[in-house]
Each structure stands twice: as structure tokens, then as C-alpha cells.
mmCIF file with all atom_site columns, C-alpha atoms and ligand atoms in Angstrom:
data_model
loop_
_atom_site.group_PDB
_atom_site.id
_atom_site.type_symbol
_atom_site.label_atom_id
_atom_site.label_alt_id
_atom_site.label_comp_id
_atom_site.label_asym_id
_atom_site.label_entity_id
_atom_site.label_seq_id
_atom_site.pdbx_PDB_ins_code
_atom_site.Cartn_x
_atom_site.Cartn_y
_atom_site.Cartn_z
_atom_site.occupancy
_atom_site.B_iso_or_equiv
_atom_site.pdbx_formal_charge
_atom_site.auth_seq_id
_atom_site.auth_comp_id
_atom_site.auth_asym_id
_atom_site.auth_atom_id
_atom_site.pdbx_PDB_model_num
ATOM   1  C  CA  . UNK A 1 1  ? 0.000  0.000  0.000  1.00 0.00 ? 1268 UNK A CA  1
ATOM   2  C  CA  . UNK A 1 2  ? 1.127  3.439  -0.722 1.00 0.00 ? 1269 UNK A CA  1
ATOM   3  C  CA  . UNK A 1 3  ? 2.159  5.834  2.073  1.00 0.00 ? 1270 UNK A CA  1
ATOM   4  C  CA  . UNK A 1 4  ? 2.526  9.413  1.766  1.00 0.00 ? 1271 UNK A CA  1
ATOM   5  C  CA  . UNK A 1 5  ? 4.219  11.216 4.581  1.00 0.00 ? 1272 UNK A CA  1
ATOM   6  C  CA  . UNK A 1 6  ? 5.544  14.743 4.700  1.00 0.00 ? 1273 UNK A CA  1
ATOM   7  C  CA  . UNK A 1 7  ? 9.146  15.324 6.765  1.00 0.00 ? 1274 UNK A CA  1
ATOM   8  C  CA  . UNK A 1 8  ? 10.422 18.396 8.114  1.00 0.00 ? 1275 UNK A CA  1
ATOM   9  C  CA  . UNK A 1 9  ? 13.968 18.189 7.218  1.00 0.00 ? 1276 UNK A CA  1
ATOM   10 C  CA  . UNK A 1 10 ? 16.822 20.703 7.936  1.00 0.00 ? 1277 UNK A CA  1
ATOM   11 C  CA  . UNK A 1 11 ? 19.829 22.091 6.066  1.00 0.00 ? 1278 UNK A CA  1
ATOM   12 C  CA  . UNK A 1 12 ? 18.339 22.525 2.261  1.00 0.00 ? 1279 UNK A CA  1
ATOM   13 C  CA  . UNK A 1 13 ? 18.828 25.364 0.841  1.00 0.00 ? 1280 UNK A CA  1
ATOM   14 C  CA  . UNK A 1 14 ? 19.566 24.956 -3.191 1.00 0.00 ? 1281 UNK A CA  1
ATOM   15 C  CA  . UNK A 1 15 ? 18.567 23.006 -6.281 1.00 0.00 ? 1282 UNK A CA  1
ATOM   16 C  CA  . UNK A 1 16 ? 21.690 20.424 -5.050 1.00 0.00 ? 1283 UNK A CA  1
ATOM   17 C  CA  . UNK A 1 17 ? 19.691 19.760 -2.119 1.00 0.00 ? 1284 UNK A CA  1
ATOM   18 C  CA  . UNK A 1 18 ? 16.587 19.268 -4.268 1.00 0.00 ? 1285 UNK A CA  1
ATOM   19 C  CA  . UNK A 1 19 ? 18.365 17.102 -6.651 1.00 0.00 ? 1286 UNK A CA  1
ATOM   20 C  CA  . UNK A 1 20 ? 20.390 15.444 -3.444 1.00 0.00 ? 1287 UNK A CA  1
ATOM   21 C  CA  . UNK A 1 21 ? 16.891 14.371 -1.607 1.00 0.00 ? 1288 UNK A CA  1
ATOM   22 C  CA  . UNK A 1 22 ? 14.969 13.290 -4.684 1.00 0.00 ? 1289 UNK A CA  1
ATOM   23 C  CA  . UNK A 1 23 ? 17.814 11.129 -6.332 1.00 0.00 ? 1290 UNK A CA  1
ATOM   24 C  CA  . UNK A 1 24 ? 18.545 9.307  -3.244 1.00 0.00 ? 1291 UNK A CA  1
ATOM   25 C  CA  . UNK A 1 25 ? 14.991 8.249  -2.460 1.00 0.00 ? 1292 UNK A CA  1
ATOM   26 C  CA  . UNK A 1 26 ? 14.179 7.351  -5.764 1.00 0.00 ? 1293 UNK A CA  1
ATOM   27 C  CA  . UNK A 1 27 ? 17.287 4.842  -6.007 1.00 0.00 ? 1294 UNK A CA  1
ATOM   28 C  CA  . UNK A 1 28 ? 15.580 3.473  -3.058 1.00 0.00 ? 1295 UNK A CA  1
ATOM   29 C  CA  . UNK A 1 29 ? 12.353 2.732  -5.218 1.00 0.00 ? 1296 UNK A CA  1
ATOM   30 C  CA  . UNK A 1 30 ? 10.784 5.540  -3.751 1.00 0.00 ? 1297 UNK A CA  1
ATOM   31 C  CA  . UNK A 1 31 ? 9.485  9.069  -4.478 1.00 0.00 ? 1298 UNK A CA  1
ATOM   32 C  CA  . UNK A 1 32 ? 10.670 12.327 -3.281 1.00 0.00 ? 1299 UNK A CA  1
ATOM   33 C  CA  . UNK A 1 33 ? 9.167  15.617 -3.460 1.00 0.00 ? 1300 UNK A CA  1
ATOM   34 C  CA  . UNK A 1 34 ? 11.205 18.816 -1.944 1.00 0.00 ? 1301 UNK A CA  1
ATOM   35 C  CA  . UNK A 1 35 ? 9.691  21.823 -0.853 1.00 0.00 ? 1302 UNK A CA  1
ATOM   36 C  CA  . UNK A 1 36 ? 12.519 24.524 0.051  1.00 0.00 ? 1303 UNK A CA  1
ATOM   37 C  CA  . UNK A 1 37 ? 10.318 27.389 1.244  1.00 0.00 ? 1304 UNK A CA  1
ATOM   38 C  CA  . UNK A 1 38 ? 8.694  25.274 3.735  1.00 0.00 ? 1305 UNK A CA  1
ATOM   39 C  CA  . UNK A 1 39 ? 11.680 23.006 4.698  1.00 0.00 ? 1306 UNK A CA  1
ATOM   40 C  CA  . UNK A 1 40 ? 9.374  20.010 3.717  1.00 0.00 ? 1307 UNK A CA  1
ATOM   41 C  CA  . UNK A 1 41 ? 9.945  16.534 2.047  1.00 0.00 ? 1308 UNK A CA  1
ATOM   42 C  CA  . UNK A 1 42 ? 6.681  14.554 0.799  1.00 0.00 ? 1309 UNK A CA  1
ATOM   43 C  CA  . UNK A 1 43 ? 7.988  10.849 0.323  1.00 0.00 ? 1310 UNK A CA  1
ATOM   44 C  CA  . UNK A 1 44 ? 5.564  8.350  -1.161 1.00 0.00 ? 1311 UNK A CA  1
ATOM   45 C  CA  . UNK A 1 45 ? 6.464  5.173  -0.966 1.00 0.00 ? 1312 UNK A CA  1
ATOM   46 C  CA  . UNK A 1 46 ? 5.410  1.415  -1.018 1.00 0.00 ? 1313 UNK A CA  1
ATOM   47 C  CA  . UNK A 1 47 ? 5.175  0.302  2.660  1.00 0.00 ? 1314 UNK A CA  1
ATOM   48 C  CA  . UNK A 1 48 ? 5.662  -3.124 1.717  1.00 0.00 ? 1315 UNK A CA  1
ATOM   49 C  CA  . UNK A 1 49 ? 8.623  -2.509 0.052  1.00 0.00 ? 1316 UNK A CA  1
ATOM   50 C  CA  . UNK A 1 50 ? 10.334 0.324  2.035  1.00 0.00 ? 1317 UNK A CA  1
ATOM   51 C  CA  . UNK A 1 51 ? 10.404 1.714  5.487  1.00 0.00 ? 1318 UNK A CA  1
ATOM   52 C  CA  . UNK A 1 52 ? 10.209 5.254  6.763  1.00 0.00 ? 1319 UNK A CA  1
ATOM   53 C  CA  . UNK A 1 53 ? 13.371 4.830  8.751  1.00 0.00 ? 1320 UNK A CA  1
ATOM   54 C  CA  . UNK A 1 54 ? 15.279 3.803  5.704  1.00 0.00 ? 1321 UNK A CA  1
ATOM   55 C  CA  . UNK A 1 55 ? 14.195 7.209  3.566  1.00 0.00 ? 1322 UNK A CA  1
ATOM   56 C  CA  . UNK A 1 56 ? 14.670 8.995  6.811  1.00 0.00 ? 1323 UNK A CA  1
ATOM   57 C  CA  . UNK A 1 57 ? 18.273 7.638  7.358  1.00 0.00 ? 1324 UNK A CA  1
ATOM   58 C  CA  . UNK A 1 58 ? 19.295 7.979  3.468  1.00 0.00 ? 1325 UNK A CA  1
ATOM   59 C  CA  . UNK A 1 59 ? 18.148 11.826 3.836  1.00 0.00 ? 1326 UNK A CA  1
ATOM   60 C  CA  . UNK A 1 60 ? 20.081 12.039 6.746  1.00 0.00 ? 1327 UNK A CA  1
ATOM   61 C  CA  . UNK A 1 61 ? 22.956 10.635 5.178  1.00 0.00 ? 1328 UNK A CA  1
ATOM   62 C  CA  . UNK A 1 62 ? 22.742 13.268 2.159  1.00 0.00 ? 1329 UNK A CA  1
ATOM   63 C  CA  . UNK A 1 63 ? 23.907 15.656 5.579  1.00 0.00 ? 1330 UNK A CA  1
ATOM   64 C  CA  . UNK A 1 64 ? 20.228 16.846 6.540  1.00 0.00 ? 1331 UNK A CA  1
ATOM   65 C  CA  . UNK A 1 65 ? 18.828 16.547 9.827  1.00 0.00 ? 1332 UNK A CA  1
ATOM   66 C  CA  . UNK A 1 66 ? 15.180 14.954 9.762  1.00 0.00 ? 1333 UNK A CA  1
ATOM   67 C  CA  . UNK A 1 67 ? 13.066 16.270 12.750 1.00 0.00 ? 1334 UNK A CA  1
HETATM 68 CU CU1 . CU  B 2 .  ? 21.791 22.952 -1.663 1.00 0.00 ? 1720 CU  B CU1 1
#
């Protein structure tokens, strides 16, 4: 089943952080949208397939902070 959560994640500031975020989750099979104004990331993803600690961890290890 899909899931569609939206993190508040720290430290983006540029298109590299866009491109950083949404690259990473998609290798993961999952989908990334950034929002920089708000300091948002809406992941959707297939619950079966991924967890939310594993997008939250590969974020984290792009160098953001997920809080
Ligand atoms: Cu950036």
C-alpha cells in the first residue's frame, strides 16, 4: 500500500539539495518531493517494500537533519 508522509527536514537550501533528496529516495524505489520554502519533504512510498526509517536515514545521510 502506498504511504505518503511529509518530513520536516533541515539544512536545504539549493537546487543540489533538491536534486540530493529526490535522487537518493528514488534509487531506493521511492518518491521524493522537496519543498525549500517550507523546509518540507513529501515521500511516497510502497510500505511493503520500504520503510520510513530507511528514507529517513538515506536523507540524513545526504547531511540533513530529519526532525
Ligand atoms: Cu543545496
Amino acid at each position: 500500500m502506498m504511504q505518503s508522509i511529509t518530513l520536516n527536514v533541515q539544512g536545504m537550501s539549493c537546487n543540489h539539495c533538491v536534486n540530493s533528496i529526490e535522487g537518493a529516495v528514488k534509487e531506493l524505489g521511492g518518491y521524493a518531493k522537496v519543498n525549500l520554502a517550507d523546509s518540507t519533504v513529501t515521500v511516497e512510498y510502497d510500505e511493503s517494500k520500504l520503510a520510513i526509517e530507511t528514507i529517513k536515514q538515506t536523507i540524513e545521510d545526504q547531511g540533513y537533519s530529519v526532525i
